[in-house]
Coordinates of C-alpha atoms in Angstrom, one line a residue:
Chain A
X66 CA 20.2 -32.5 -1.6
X67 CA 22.5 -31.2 -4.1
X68 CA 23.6 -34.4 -5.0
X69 CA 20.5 -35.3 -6.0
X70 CA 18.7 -35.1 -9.6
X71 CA 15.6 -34.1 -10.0
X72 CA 13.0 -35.0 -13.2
X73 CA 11.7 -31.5 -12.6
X74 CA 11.9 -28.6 -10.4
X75 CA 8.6 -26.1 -9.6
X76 CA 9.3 -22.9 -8.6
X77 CA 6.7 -22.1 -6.9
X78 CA 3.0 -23.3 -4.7
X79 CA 0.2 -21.1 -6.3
X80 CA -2.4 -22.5 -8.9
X81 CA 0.0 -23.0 -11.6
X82 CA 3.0 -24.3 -9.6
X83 CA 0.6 -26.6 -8.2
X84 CA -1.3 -28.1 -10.7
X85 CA 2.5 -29.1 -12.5
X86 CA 3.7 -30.4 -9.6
X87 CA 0.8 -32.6 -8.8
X88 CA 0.3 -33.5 -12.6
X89 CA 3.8 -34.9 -13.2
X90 CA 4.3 -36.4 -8.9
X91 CA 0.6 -38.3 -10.1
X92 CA 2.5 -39.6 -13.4
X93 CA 5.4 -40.7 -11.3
X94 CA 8.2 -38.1 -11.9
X95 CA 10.2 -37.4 -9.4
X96 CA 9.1 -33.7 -8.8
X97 CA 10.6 -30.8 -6.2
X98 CA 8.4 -27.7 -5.6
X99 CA 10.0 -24.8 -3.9
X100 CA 8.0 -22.0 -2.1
X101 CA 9.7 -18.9 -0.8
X102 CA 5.9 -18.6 1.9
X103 CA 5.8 -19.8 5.0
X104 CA 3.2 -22.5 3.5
X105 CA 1.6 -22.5 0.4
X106 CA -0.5 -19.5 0.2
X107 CA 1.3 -17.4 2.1
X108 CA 2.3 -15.7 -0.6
X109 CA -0.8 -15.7 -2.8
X110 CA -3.4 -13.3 -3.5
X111 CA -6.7 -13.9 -5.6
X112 CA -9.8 -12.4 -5.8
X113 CA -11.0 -15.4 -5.9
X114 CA -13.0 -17.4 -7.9
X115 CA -12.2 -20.9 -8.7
X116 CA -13.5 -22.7 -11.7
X117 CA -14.4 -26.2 -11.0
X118 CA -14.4 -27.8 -14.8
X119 CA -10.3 -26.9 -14.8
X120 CA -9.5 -28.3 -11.5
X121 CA -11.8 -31.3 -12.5
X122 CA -9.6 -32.0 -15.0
X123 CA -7.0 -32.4 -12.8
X124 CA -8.8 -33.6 -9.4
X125 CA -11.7 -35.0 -10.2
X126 CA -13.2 -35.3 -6.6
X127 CA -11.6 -32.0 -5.6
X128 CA -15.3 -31.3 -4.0
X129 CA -14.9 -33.7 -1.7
X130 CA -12.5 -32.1 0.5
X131 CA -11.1 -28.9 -0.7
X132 CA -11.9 -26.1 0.8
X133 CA -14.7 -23.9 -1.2
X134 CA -16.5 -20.9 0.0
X135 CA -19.7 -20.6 -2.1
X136 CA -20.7 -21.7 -5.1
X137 CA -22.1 -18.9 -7.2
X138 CA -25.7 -18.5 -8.5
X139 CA -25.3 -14.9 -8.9
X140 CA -23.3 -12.3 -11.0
X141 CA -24.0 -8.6 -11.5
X142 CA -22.4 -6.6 -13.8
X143 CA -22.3 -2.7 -12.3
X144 CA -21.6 0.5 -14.5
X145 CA -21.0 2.7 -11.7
X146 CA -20.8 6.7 -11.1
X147 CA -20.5 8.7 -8.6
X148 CA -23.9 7.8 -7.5
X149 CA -25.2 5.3 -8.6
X150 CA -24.9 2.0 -10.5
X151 CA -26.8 0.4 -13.8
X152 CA -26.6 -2.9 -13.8
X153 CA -27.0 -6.5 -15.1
X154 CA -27.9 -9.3 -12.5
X155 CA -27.5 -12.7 -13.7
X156 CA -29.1 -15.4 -11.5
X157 CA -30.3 -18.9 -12.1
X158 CA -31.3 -21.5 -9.8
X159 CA -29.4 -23.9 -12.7
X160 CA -26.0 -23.1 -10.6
X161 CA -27.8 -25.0 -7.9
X162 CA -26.4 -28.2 -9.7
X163 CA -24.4 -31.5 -8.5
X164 CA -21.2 -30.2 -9.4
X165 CA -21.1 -26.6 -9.3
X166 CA -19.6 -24.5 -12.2
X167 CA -17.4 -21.6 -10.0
X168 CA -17.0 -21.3 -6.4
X169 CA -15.2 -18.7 -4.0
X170 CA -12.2 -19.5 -2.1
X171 CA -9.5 -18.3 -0.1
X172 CA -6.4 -18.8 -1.4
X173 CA -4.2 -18.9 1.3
X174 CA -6.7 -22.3 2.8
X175 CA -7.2 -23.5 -1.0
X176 CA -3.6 -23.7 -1.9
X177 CA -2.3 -25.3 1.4
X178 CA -4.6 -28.3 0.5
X179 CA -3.7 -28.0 -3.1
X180 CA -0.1 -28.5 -2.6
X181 CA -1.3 -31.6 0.4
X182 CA -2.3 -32.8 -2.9
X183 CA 1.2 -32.7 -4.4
X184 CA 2.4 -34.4 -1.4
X185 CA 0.1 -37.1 -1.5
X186 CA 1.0 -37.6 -4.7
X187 CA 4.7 -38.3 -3.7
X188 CA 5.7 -35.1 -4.6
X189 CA 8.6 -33.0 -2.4
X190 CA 7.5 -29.6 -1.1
X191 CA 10.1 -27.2 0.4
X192 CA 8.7 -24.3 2.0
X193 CA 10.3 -21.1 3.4
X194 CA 12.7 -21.7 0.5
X195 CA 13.1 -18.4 -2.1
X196 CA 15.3 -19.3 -5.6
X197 CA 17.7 -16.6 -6.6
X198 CA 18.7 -17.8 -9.8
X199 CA 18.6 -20.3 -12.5
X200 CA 21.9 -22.4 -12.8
X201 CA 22.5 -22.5 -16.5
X202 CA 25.2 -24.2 -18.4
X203 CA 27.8 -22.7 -20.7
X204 CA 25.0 -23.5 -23.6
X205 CA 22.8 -21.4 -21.7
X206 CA 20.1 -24.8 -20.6
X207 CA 18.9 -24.4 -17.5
X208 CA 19.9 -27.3 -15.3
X209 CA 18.7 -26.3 -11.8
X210 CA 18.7 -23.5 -9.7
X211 CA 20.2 -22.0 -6.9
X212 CA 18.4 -21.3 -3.5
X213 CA 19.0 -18.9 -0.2
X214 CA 19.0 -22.0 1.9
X215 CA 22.9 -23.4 2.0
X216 CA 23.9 -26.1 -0.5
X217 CA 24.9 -25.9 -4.2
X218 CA 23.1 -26.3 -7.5
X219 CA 19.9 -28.5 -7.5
X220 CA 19.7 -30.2 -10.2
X221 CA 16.8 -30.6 -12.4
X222 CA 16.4 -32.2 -16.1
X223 CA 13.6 -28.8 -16.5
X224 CA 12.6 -26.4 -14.2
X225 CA 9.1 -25.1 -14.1
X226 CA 8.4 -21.4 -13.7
X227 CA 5.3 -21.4 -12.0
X228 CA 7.1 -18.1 -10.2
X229 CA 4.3 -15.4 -10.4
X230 CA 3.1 -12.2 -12.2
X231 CA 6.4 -10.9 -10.6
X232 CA 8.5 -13.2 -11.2
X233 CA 12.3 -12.7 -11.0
X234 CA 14.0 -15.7 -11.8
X235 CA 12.8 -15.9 -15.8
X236 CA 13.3 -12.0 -16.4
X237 CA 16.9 -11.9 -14.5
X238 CA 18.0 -14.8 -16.9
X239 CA 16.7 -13.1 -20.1
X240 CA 14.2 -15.5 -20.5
X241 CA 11.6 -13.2 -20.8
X242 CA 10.9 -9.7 -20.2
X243 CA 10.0 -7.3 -17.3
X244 CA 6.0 -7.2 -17.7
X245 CA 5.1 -3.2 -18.9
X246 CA 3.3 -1.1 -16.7
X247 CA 0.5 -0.6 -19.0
X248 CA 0.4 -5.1 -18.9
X249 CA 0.1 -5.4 -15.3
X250 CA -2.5 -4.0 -13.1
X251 CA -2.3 -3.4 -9.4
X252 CA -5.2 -5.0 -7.5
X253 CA -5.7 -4.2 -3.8
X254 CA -8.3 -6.2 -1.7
X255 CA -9.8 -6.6 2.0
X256 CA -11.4 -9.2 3.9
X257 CA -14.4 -8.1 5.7
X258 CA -15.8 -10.6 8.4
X259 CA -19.6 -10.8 8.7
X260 CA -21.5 -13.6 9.9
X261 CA -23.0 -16.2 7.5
X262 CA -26.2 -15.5 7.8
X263 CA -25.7 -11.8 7.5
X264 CA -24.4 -11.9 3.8
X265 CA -26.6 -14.4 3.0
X266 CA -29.8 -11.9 3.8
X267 CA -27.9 -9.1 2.1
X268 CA -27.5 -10.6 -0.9
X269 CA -30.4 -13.3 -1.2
X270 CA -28.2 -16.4 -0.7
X271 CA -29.7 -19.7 0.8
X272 CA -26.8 -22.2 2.5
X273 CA -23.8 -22.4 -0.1
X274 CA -25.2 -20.3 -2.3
X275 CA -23.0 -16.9 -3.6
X276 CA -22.9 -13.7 -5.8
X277 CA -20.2 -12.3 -7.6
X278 CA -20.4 -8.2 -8.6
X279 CA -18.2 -6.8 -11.5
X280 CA -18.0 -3.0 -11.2
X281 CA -16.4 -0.7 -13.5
X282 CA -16.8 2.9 -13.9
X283 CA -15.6 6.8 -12.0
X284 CA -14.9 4.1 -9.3
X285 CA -11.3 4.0 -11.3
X286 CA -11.1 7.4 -11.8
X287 CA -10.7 7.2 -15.3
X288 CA -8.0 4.8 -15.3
X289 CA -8.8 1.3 -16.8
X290 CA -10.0 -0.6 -13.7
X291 CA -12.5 -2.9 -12.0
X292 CA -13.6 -3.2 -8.4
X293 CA -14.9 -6.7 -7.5
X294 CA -17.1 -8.1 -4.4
X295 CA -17.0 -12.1 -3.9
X296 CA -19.1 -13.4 -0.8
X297 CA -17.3 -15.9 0.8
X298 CA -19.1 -18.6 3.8
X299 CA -18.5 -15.7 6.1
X300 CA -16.3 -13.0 4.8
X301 CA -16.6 -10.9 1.8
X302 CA -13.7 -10.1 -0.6
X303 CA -13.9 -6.7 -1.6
X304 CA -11.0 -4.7 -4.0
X305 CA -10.1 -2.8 -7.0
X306 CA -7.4 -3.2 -9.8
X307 CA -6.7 -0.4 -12.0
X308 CA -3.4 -0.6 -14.7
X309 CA 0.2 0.4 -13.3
X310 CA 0.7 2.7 -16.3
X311 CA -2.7 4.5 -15.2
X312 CA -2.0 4.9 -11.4
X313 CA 1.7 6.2 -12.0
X314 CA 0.2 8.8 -14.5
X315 CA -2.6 10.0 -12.0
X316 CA -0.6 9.1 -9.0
X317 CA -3.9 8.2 -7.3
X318 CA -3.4 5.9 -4.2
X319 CA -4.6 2.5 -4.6
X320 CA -5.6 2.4 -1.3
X321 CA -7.6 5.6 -1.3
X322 CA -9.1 4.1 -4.3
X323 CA -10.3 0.7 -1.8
X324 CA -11.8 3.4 0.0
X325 CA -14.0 5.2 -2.0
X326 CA -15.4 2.2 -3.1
X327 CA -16.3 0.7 -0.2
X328 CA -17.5 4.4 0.7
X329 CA -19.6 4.1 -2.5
X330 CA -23.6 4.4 -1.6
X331 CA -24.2 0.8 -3.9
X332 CA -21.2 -1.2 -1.7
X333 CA -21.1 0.5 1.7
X334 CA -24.6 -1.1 2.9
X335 CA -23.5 -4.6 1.7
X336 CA -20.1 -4.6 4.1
X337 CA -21.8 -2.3 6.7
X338 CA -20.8 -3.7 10.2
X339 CA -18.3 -5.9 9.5
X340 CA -14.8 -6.5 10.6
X341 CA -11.6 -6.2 8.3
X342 CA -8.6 -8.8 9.0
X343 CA -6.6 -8.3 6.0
X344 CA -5.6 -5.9 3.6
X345 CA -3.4 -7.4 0.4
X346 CA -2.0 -6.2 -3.0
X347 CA -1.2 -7.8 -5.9
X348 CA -0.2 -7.9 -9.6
X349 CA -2.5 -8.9 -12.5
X350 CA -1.0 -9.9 -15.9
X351 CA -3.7 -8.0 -18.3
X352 CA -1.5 -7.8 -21.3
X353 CA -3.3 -10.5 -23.2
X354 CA -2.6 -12.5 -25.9
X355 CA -0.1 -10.2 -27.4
X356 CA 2.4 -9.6 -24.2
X357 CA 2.7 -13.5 -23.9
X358 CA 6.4 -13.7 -23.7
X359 CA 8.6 -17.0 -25.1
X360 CA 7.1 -19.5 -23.4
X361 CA 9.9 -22.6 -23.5
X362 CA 13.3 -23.3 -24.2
X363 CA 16.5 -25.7 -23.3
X364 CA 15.6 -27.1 -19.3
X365 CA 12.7 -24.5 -19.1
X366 CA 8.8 -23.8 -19.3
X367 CA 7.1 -20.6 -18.0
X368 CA 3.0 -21.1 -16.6
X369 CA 0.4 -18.9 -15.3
X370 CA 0.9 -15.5 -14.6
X371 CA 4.6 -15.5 -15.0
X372 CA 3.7 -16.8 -18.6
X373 CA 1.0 -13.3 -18.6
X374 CA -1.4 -16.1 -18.9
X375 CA -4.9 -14.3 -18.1
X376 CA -7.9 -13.7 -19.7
X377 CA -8.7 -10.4 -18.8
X378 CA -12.0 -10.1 -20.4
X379 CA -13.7 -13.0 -19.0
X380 CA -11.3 -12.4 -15.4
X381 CA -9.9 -16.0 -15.5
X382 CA -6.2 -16.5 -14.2
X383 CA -5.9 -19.1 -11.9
X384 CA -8.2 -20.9 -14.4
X385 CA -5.4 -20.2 -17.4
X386 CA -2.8 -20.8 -14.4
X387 CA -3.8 -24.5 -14.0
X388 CA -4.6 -25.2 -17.2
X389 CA -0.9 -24.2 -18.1
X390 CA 0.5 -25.6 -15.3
X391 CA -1.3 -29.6 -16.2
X392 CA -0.3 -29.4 -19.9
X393 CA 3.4 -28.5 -18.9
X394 CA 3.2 -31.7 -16.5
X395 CA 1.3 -33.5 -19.0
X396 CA 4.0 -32.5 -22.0
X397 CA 7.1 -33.0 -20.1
X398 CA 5.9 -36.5 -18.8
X399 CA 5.2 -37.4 -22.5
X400 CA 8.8 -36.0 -23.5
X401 CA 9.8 -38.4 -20.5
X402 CA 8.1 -41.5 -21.6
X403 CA 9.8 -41.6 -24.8
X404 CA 12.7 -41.1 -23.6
X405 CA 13.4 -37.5 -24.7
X406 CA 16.0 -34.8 -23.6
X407 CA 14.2 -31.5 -21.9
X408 CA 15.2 -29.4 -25.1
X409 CA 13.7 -26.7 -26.6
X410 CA 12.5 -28.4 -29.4
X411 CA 10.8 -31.2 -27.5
X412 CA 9.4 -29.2 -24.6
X413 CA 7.5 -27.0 -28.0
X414 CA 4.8 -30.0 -26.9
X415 CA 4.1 -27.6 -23.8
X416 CA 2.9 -24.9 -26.8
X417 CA 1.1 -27.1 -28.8
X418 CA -1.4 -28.1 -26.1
X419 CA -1.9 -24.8 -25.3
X420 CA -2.5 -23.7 -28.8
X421 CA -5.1 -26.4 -29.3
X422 CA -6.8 -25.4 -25.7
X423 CA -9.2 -22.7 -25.0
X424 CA -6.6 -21.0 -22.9
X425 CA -4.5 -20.0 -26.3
X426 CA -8.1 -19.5 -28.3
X427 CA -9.6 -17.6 -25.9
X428 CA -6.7 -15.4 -25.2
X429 CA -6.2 -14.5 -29.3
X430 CA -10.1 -13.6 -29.6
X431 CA -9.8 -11.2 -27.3
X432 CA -5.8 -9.9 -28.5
X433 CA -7.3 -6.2 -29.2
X434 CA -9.3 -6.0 -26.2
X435 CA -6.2 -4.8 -23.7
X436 CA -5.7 -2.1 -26.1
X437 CA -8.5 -0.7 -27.3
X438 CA -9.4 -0.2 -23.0
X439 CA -5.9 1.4 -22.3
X440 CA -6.0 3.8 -25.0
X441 CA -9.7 4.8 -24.2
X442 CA -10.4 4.7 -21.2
X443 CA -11.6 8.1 -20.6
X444 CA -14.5 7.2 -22.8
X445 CA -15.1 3.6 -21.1
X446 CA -14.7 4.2 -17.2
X447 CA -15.6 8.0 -16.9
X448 CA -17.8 9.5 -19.7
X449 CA -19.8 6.5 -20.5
X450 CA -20.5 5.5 -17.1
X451 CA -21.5 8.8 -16.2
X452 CA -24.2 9.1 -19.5
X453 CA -25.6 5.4 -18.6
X454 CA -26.3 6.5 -15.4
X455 CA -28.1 10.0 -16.7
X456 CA -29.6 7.8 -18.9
X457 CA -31.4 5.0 -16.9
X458 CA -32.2 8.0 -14.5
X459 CA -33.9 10.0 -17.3
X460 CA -35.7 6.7 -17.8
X461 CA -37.1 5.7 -14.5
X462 CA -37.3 9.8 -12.6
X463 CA -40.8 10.7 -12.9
X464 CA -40.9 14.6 -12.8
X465 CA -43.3 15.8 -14.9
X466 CA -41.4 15.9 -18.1
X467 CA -42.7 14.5 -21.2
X468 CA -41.2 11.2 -22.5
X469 CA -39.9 12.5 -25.4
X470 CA -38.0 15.6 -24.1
X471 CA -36.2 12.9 -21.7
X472 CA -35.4 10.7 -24.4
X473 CA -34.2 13.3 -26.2
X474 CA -31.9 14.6 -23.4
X475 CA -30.4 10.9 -23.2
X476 CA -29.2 10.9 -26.9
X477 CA -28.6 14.5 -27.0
X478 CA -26.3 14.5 -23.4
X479 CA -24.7 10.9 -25.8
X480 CA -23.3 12.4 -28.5
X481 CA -22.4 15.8 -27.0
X482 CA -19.9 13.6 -25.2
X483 CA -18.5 11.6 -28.0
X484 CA -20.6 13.0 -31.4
X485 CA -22.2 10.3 -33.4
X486 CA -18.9 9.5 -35.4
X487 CA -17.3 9.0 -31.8
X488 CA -20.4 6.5 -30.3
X489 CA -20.5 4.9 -33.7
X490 CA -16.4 4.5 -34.0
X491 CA -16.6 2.8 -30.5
X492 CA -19.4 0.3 -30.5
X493 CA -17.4 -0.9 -33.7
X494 CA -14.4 -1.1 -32.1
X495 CA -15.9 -2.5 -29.6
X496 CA -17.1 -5.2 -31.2
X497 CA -13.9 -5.6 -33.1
X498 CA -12.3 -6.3 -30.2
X499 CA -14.9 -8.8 -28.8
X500 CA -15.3 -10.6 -32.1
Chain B
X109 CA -25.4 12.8 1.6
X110 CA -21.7 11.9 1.0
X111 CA -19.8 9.9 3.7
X112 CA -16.2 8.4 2.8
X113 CA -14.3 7.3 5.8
X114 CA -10.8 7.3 5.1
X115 CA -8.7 4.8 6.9
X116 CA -4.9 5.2 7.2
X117 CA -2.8 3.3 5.6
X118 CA -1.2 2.2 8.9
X119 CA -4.0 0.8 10.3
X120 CA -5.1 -1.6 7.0
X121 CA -1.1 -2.8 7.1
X122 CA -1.6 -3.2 10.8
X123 CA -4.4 -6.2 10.1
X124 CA -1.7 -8.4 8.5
X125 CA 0.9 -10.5 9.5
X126 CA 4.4 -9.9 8.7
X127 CA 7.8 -11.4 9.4
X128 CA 10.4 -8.8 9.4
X129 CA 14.1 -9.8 8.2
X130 CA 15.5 -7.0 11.0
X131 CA 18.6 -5.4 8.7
X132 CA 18.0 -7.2 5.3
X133 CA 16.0 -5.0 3.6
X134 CA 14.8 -7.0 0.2
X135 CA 14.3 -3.8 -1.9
X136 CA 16.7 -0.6 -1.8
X137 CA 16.3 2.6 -3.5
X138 CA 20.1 3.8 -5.4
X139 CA 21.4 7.0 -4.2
X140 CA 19.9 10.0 -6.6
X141 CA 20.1 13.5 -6.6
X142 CA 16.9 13.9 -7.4
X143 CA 13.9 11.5 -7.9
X144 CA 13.1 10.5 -11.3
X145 CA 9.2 10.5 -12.0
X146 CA 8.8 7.0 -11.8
X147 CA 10.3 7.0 -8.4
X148 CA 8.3 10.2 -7.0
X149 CA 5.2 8.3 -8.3
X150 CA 5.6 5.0 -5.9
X151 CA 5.5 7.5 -2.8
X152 CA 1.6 8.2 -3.9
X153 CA 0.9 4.4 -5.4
X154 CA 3.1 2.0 -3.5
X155 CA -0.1 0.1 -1.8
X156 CA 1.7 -0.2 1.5
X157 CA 3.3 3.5 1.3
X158 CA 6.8 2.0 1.7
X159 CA 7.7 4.8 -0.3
X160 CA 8.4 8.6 1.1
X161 CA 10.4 11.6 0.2
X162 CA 12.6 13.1 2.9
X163 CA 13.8 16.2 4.1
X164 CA 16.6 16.5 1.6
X165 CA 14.0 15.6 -1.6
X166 CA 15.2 12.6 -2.2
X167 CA 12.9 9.4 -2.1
X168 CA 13.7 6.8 0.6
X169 CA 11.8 3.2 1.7
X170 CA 11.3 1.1 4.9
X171 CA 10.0 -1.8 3.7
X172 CA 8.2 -3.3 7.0
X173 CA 4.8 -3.2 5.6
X174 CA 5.8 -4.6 2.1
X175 CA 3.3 -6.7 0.3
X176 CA 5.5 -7.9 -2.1
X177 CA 3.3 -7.1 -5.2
X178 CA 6.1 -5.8 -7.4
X179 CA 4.7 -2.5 -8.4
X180 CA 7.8 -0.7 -7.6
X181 CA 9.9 -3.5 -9.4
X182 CA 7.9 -2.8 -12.7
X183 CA 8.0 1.0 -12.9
X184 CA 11.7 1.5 -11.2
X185 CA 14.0 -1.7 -11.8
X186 CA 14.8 -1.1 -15.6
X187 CA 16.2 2.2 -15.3
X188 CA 18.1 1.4 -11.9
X189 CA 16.2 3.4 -9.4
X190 CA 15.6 0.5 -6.9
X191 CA 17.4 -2.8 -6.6
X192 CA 14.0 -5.8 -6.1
X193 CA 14.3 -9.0 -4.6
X194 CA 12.2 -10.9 -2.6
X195 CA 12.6 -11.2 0.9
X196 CA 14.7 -14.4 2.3
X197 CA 12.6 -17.9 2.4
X198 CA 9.9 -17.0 4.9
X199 CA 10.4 -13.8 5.8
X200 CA 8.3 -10.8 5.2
X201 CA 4.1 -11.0 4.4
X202 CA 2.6 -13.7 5.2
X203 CA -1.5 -13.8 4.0
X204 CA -3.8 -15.1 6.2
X205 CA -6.0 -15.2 3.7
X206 CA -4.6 -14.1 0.3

């Protein structure tokens, strides 16, 4: 093999790695993907939601055989104490629509037919195959990379780094650096197992139908953090992510986390009963707009998490990872077409599609967000959760008191907690940040 | 009423399916006298509890139920503490699910 050239080189099978190496095999470029799993997916973790319109982009009849779990017709939004949870439920029949917007999958199923996909498309797929370095020229271009399986160099005209939220290869070469613990959160998830028509009475679901619930609050114990539930066909994905800076600070265990939230009187009926088969961790880029590292130079590109490409507002990565990953296919086809040399300057193409996409746009209206939750996040996942929840309970306990002495006990336990400058200072900057 | 069952960590790890490189260990911990904070701290957050402190005080790791997530690598590779890499092609977690 080492004698052989490559247009491009993918290091790695997850959504990113994927949708580059299927882009540019589709286009005709002669394309080698190399997974360090066992198959694709063996390696990857995801909540997971997929969002159709990206992948549609890409594969437009991907409905017809991928595999999907449910498409969603619900979302709830939970502030959660101790207790209890306030929440917002979203639901609309609407989702019920030809081509669904956002569907649950597994990613270990999704991105095995995902990279059969690549394949199809001529591309070649080496599993069980982990790259150790980027070869590099005295110039410093990258011209291939070196592999654990025997053999030399392969040779590449660019390599794609489609490598991960931990990525090595990039941040060993000085390409970019090590992501901060305050940038990356640590997510850890289980699968519980309940039959179909179990979840779909627990949560109101005909057929395909699904329901996604958001939670943030003491759940995280004051670190910044959100637990998640995703009903699958016949499993639910249930987890929690808090920030690396946050868990090394309070040295809570993540896992000890899992468990108090699945202990918590709002989740523990929903996954009551059922049996767990697997219990996964994993990093989430949550930087933002402003920890995106250089993303291209000479015989390189950097996509999806590797590039810290997640909106962590909206919680869409593996939408941001695909996107990335066609545009890169899409710019160094272009750069192929007209004949072009993988240099820096030419593979800027890669840059200028994203700018011009929503994955760049929506990353820079939210740039302040990140911040603004890491450097209060007492406020946002302890004291405020804890006053909505007196709140809505003042509003709906019926005890004898008058209206207005409840009322009054809402606002008055409000600012005793942050005093009006401090509520008034946050919705602001609040807003700021969202703007 | 408050009811949390708390599992152990063993028997979470014990749900998923590894592949063991038997005397390649992908991540080491450097010799120390004494654990820097960073370090101390994966022996509470590591999410498999790779991580422990022995008799001596010093932090040690068996990486058998490594999930390869990279926590460690982010908080202890910069100033030395551990040496990261991932496991060989096809060796160590393999999701089922992911």
């Amino acid at each position: 093999m080492s004698e052989e050239k490559f247009d491009a080189i993918v290091v790695g099978a997850g959504m990113s790695g994927n949708a580059a190496a299927y882009t540019m095999a589709s286009s005709g470029l002669k394309v080698l993907q190399l997974e360090r799993g066992e198959y694709p997916g063996s390696k990857n973790v995801q909540g997971a939601i997929l969002y159709a319109n990206t992948l549609e982009t890409i594969i437009p009849d991907f409905r017809d055989d991928a595999p999907l779990e449910r498409h969603l017709v619900e979302q709830r939004f939970w502030i959660m104490d101790d207790t209890s949870h306030t929440g917002m439920h979203y639901r609309s029949d609407d989702f019920n629509e030809q081509r669904p917007n956002r569907y649950t999958i597994i990613r270990a199923q999704f991105d095995k037919w995902f990279s059969g996909k690549v394949r199809e498309a001529g591309g070649t797929v080496l599993c069980e195959t982990t790259v150790t370095k980027l070869a590099q020229d005295l110039s410093g271009k990258v011209i291939g990379v070196h592999t654990d399986r025997t053999g030399g160099v392969i040779l590449a005209d660019v390599v794609v780094l489609a490598e991960g939220a931990n990525g090595l290869l990039g941040t060993r070469a000085g390409l970019r650096e090590m992501p901060k613990p305050e940038h990356v959160a640590l997510a850890v998830k289980e699968m519980h197992f309940l039959p179909e028509e179990i979840i779909a009475e627990r949560f109101g679901l005909t057929e395909d139908e699904g329901c996604v619930i958001e939670a943030g609050g003491t759940i995280s114990r004051g670190m910044a953090g959100l637990g998640f539930l995703y009903t699958n066909r016949e499993s639910i994905s249930l987890g929690i992510g808090c920030l690396v800076s946050g868990l090394a600070s309070t040295m809570e265990k993540p896992y000890a986390l899992l468990d108090a939230f699945k202990g918590h009187p709002s989740i523990r009926p929903l996954i009551a009963g059922s049996e767990i088969k697997e219990y996964a961790a994993h990093l989430i880029p949550e930087g933002g707009f402003k920890a995106i590292p250089q993303l291209f130079g000479n015989g390189w590109v950097v996509v999806g998490d590797a590039a810290q490409l997640n909106n962590a507002v909206h919680r869409e990565g593996s939408n941001l990872a695909m996107a990335s990953g066609r545009m890169v296919g899409e710019s160094i086809f272009h750069i192929k077409c007209r004949g072009g040399a993988m240099t820096k300057q030419n593979l800027s193409l890669y840059k200028s599609m994203l700018d011009k996409s929503f994955v760049m746009k929506d990353l820079r209206k939210h740039k302040d967000m990140p911040a603004l939750l890491h450097t209060n996040r007492q406020s946002f996942f302890t004291t405020y959760p804890k006053l909505i929840s007196q709140a809505a309970q003042n509003f709906v306990r019926v005890d004898g008191t008058p209206k207005i002495e409840s009322e009054k006990a809402t606002s008055a336990a409000f600012i005793k907690a942050r005093s009006r400058w401090g509520l008034v200072s946050d919705a602001v900057r609040l807003a700021l940040a969202w703007r | 009423m408050k009811v949390t069952v708390m599992e152990r960590i063993e028997d979470k790890l014990y749900q998923n399916r590894y592949l063991v490189d038997t005397g390649r260990p992908h991540i080491k911990v450097r010799p120390h006298l004494s654990p820097s904070p960073n370090l101390l701290a994966l022996t509470e957050i590591c999410p498999a509890k790779c991580y422990e402190v022995n008799d001596a005080g010093q932090v040690e790791i068996v990486v058998d139920g490594c999930m390869e997530c990279g926590t460690c690598r982010v908080l202890c590779e910069a100033n030395g503490d551990i040496e990261w890499n991932y496991p060989r092609g096809g060796f160590g977690i393999l999701f089922k699910f992911g």
